[in-house]
Short mmCIF file of C-alpha atoms in Angstrom, two decimals:
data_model
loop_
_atom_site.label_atom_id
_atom_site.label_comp_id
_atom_site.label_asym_id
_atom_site.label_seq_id
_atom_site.Cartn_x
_atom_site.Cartn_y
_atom_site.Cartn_z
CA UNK G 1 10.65 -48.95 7.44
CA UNK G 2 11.80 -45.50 7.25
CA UNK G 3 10.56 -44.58 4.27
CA UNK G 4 6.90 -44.85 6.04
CA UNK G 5 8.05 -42.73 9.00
CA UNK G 6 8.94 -40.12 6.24
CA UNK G 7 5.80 -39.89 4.45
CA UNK G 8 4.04 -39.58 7.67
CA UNK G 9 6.47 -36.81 8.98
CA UNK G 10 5.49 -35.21 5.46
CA UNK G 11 1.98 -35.27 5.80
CA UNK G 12 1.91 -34.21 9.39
CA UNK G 13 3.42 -31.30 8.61
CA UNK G 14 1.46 -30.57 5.33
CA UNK G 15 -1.58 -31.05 7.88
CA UNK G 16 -1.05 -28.08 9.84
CA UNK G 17 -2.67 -24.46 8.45
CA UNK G 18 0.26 -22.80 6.13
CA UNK G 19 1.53 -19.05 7.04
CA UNK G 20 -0.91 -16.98 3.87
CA UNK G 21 0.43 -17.69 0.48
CA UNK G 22 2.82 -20.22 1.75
CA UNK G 23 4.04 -22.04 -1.70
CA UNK G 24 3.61 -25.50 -2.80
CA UNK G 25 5.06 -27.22 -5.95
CA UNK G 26 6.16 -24.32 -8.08
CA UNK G 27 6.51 -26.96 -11.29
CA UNK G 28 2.72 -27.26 -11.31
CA UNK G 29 1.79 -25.89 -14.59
CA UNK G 30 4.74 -27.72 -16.19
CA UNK G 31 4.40 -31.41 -14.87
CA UNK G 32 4.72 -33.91 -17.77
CA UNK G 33 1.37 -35.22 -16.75
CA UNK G 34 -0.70 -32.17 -14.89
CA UNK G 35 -0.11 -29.83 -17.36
CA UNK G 36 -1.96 -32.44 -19.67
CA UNK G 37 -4.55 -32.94 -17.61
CA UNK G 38 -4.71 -29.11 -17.07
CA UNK G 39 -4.87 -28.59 -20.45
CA UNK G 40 -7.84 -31.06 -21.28
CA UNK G 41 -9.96 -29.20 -18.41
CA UNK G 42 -9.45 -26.12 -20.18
CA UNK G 43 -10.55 -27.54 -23.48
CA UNK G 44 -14.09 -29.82 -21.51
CA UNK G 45 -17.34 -28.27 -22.37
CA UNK G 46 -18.61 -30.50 -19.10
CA UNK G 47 -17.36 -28.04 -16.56
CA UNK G 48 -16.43 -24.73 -15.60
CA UNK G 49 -12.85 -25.72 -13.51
CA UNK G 50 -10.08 -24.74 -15.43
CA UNK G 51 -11.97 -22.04 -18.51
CA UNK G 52 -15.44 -20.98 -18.56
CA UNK G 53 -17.27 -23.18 -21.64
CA UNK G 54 -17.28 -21.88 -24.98
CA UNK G 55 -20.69 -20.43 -24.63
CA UNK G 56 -19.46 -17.78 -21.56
CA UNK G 57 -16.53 -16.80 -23.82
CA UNK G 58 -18.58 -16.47 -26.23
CA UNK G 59 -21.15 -13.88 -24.67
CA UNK G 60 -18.33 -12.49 -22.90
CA UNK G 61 -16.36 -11.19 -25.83
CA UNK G 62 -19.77 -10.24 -27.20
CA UNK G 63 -20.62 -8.16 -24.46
CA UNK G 64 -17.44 -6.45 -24.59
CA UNK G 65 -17.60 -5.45 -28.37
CA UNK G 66 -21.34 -4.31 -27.16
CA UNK G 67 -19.85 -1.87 -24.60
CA UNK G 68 -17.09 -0.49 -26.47
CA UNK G 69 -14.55 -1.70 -24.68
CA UNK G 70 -12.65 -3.88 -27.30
CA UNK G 71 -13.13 -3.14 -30.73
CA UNK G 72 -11.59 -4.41 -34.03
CA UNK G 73 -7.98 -2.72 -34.89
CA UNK G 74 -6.96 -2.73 -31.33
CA UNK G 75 -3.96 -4.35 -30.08
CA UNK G 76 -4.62 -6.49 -27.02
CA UNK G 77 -2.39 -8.57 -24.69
CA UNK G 78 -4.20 -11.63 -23.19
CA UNK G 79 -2.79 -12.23 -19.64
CA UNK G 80 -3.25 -16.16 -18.52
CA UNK G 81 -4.07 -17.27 -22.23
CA UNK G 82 -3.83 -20.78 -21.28
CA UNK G 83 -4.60 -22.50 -25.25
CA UNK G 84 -5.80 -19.25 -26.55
CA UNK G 85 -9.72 -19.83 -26.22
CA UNK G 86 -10.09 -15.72 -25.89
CA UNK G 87 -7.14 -14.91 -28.09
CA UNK G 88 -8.38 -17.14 -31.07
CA UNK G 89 -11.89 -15.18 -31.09
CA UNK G 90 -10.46 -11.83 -30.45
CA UNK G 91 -8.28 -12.11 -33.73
CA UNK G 92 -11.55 -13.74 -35.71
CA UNK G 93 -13.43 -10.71 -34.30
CA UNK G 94 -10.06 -8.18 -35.92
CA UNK G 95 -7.99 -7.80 -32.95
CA UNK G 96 -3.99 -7.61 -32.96
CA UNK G 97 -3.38 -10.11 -30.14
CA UNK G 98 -0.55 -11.60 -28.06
CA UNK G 99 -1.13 -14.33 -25.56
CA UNK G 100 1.01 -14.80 -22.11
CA UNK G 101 0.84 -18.14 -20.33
CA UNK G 102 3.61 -19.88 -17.80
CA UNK G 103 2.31 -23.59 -18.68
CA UNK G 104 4.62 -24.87 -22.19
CA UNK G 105 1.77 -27.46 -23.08
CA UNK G 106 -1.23 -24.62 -23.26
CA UNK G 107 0.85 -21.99 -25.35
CA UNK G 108 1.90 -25.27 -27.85
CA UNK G 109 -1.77 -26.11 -28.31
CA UNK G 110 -2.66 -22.43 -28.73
CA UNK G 111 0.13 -22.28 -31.35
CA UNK G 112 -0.75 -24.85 -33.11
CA UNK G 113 -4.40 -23.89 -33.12
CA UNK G 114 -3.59 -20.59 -34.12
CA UNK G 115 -1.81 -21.65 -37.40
CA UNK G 116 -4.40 -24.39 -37.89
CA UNK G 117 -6.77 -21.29 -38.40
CA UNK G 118 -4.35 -18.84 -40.14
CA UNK G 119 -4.91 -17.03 -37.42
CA UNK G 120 -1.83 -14.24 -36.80
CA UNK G 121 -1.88 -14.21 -33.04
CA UNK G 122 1.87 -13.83 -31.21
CA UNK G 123 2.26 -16.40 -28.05
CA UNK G 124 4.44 -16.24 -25.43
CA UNK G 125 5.71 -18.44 -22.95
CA UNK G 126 6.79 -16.67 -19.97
CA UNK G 127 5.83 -15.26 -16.13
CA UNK G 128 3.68 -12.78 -15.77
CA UNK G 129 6.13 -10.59 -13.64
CA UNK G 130 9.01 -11.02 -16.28
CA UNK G 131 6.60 -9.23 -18.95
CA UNK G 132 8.45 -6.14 -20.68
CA UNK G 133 5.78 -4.38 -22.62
CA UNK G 134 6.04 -0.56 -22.99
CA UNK G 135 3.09 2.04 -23.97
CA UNK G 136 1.73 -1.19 -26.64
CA UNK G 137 -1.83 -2.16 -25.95
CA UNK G 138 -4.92 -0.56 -26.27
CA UNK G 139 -6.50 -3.16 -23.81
CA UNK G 140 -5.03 -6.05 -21.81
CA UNK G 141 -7.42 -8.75 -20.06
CA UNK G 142 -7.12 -11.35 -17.18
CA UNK G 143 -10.54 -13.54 -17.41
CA UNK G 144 -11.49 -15.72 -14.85
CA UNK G 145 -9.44 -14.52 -11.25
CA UNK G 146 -6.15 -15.62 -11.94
CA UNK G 147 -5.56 -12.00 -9.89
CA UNK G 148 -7.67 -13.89 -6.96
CA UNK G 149 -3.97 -15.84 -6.97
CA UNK G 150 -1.55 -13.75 -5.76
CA UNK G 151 -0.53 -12.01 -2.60
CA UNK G 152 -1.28 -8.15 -2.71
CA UNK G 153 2.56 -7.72 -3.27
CA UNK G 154 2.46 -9.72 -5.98
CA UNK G 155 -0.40 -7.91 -7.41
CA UNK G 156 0.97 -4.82 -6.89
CA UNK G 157 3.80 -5.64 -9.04
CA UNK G 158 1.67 -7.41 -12.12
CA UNK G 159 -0.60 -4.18 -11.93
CA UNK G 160 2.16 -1.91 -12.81
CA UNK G 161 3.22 -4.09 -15.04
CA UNK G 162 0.24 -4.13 -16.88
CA UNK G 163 0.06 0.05 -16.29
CA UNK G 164 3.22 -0.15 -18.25
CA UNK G 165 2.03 -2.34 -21.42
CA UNK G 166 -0.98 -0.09 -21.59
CA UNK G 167 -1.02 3.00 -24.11
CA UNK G 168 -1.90 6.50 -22.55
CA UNK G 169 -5.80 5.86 -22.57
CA UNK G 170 -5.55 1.70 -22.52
CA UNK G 171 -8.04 -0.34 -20.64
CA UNK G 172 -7.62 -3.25 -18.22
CA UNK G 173 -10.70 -6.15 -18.02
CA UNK G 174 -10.39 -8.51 -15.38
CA UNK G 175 -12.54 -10.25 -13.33
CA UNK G 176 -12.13 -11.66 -9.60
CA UNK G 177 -14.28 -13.48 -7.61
CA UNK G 178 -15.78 -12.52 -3.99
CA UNK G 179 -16.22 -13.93 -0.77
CA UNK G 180 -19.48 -15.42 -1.92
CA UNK G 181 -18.50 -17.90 -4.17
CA UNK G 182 -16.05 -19.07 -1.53
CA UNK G 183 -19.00 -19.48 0.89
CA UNK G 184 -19.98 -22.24 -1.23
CA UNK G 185 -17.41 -24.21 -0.75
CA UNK G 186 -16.47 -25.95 2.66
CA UNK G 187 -13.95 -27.01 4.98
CA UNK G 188 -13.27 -30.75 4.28
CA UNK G 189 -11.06 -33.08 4.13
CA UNK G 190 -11.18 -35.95 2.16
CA UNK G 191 -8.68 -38.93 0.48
CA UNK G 192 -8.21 -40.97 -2.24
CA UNK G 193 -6.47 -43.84 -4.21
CA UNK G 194 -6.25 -43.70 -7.94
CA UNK G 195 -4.58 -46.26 -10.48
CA UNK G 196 -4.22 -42.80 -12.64
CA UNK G 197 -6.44 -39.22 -12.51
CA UNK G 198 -5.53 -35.49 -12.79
CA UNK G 199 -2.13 -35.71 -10.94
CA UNK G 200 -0.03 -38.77 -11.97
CA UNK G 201 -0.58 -41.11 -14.75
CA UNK G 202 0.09 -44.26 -12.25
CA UNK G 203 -1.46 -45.23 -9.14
CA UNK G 204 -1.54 -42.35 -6.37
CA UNK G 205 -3.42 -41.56 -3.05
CA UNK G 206 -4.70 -37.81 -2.87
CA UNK G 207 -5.30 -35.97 0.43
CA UNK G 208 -7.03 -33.21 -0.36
CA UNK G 209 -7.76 -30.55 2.70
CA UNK G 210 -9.22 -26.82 3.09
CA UNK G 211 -8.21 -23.87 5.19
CA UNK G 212 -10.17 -20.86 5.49
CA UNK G 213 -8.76 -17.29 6.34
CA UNK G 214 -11.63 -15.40 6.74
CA UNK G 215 -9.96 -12.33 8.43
CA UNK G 216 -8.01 -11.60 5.03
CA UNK G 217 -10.88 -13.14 2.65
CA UNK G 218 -8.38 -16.07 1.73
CA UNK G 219 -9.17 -19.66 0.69
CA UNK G 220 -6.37 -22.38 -0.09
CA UNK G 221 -7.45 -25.64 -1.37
CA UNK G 222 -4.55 -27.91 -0.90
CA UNK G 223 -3.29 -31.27 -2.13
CA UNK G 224 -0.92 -33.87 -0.67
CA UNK G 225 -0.16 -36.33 -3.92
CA UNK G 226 1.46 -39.71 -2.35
CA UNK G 227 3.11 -42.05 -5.07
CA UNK G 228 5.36 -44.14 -5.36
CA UNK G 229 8.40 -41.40 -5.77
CA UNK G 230 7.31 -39.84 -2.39
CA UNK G 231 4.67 -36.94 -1.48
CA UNK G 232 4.12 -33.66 -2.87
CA UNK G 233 1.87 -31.11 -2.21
CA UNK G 234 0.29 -28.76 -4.25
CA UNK G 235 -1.50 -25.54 -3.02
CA UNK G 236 -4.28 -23.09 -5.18
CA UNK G 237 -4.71 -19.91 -2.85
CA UNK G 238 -7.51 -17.46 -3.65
CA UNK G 239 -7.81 -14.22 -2.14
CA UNK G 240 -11.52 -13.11 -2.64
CA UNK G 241 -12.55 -9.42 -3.24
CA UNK G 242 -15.10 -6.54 -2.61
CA UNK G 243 -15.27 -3.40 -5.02
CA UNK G 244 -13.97 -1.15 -2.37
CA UNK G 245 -11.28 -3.81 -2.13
CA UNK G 246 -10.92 -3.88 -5.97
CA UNK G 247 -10.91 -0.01 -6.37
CA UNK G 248 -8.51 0.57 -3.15
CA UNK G 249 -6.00 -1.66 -5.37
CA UNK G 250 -6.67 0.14 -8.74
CA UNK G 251 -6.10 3.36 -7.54
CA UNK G 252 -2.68 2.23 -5.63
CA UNK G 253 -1.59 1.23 -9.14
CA UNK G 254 -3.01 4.36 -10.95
CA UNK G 255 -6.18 2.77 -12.75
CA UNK G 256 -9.79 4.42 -12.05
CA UNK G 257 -12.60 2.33 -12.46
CA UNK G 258 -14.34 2.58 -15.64
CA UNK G 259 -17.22 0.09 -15.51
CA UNK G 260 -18.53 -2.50 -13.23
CA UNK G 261 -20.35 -5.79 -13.55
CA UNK G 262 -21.46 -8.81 -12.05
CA UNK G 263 -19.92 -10.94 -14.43
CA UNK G 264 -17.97 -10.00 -17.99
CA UNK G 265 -20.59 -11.50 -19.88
CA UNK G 266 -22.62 -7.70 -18.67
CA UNK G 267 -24.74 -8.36 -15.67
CA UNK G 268 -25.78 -5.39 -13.79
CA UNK G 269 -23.87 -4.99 -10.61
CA UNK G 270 -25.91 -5.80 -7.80
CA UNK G 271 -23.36 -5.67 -4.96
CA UNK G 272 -23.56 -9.38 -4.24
CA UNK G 273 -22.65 -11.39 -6.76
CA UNK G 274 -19.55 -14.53 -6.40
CA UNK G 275 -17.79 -12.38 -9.07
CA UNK G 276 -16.76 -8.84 -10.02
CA UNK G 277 -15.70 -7.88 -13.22
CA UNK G 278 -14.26 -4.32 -14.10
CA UNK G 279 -13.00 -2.23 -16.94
CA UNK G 280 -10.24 -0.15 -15.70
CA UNK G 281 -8.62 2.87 -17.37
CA UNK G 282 -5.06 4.04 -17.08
CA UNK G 283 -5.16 7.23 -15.10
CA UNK G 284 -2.46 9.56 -16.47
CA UNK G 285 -4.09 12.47 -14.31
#
């Protein structure tokens, strides 16, 4: 029948190593049924895959208030929010926040948690490159290497967007992760059948495959979802980083480095870590 010679024509060509930062699915974060599975990895305290568990955030923010870098009063703007498990602590802790996400579902639960609390923090649902912020935070932060995401381009552009939000002496905490946590991970490629799972409520076979781009310190895990409406594929790129790589980038977009760590939650930079997280300052020089 033809519609098998189709699905094998698709997955023959999904099989073959994409050009760098070649897209997938762009409705990803706002499928009826991945965005709620999305959302409920966010919110599990039994893994780290979609938001680091509550104790992380917790010692993150912690460490943060420790080193002076947030304190209460500020206005912040909370890049990637996803359900507002930073932005709910950061108002408890006297913050003026807003939260940015692209995914609908996350930004309603955050809402709704928000008001659940009496908590006044603004949420927005929109893309990070349509943001229109002028000279209004004293700090904006990107946890967990969302910036590991996008091509260089693309991060160019976010940067001086965020450069933009930023008052004259504003701060930007991030974190992105290196080429050593990628060396955990290896090239496989593996299948299975589901009668429902992460992607679609019904039955489903995933293909799941990894390429490796180790001349430009890119990783793309990749997903071919077969159901009974045809095959999609779904691709999560991540472009790893050094601190020369990091600071190289910051100074492009007129940040200087402010502080370095291994993590946010304050290790000491050792220079080999799988992440590297930086306070940046706006550079008005």
């Amino acid at each position: 029948m033809h519609i098998y010679k189709e699905t094998l024509d698709i997955i023959n060509r999904y099989s073959k190593k994409p050009e760098p930062f070649e897209p997938g699915e762009k409705t990803f974060w706002d499928h009826p049924h991945i965005s709620r599975s999305m959302l409920e990895a966010h919110l599990s305290q039994n893994h780290d895959a979609a938001s680091r568990k509550a104790e992380t955030i917790d010692r993150t923010i912690d460490n943060l208030f420790k080193a002076g870098a947030l304190k209460p009063g500020m206005r912040l703007l909370d890049l990637g929010c996803g359900p507002g498990l930073y932005a709910q602590r950061l108002a408890m802790a006297g913050m003026e926040v807003v939260g940015v996400d692209i995914s609908e579902r996350s930004i309603g639960y955050a809402r709704a948690a928000a008001e659940e609390l009496n908590l006044p923090v603004e949420y927005h649902c929109v893309n990070f490159f349509d943001l229109e912020f002028q000279n209004e935070f004293d700090a904006v932060i990107q946890v967990y290497g969302e910036l590991n995401t996008f091509p260089e381009a693309s991060l160019v552009q976010l940067l001086a967007a965020v450069r933009k939000a930023l008052k004259e002496d504003g701060v930007f905490i991030f974190d992105v992760s290196t080429r050593k946590l990628r060396s955990k991970s290896e090239i496989h490629n593996n299948w299975y059948y589901s009668d429902q799972g992460f992607w679609r409520p019904g039955r489903h076979m995933v293909l799941e495959m990894c390429f490796d781009y180790p001349d430009r310190d890119l990783w793309l895990n990749q997903y071919i979802i077969i159901d009974e409406s045809g095959c999609k594929v779904y691709r999560n790129w991540f472009h790893d980083y050094s601190l020369e790589a990091v600071e190289e980038l910051l100074s492009k977009a007129g940040f200087k480095l402010k502080t370095v760590w291994n993590d946010l939650t304050g290790s000491v930079y050792t220079g080999d870590g799988e992440w590297i997280a930086v306070i940046a300052q706006k550079d008005n020089s």
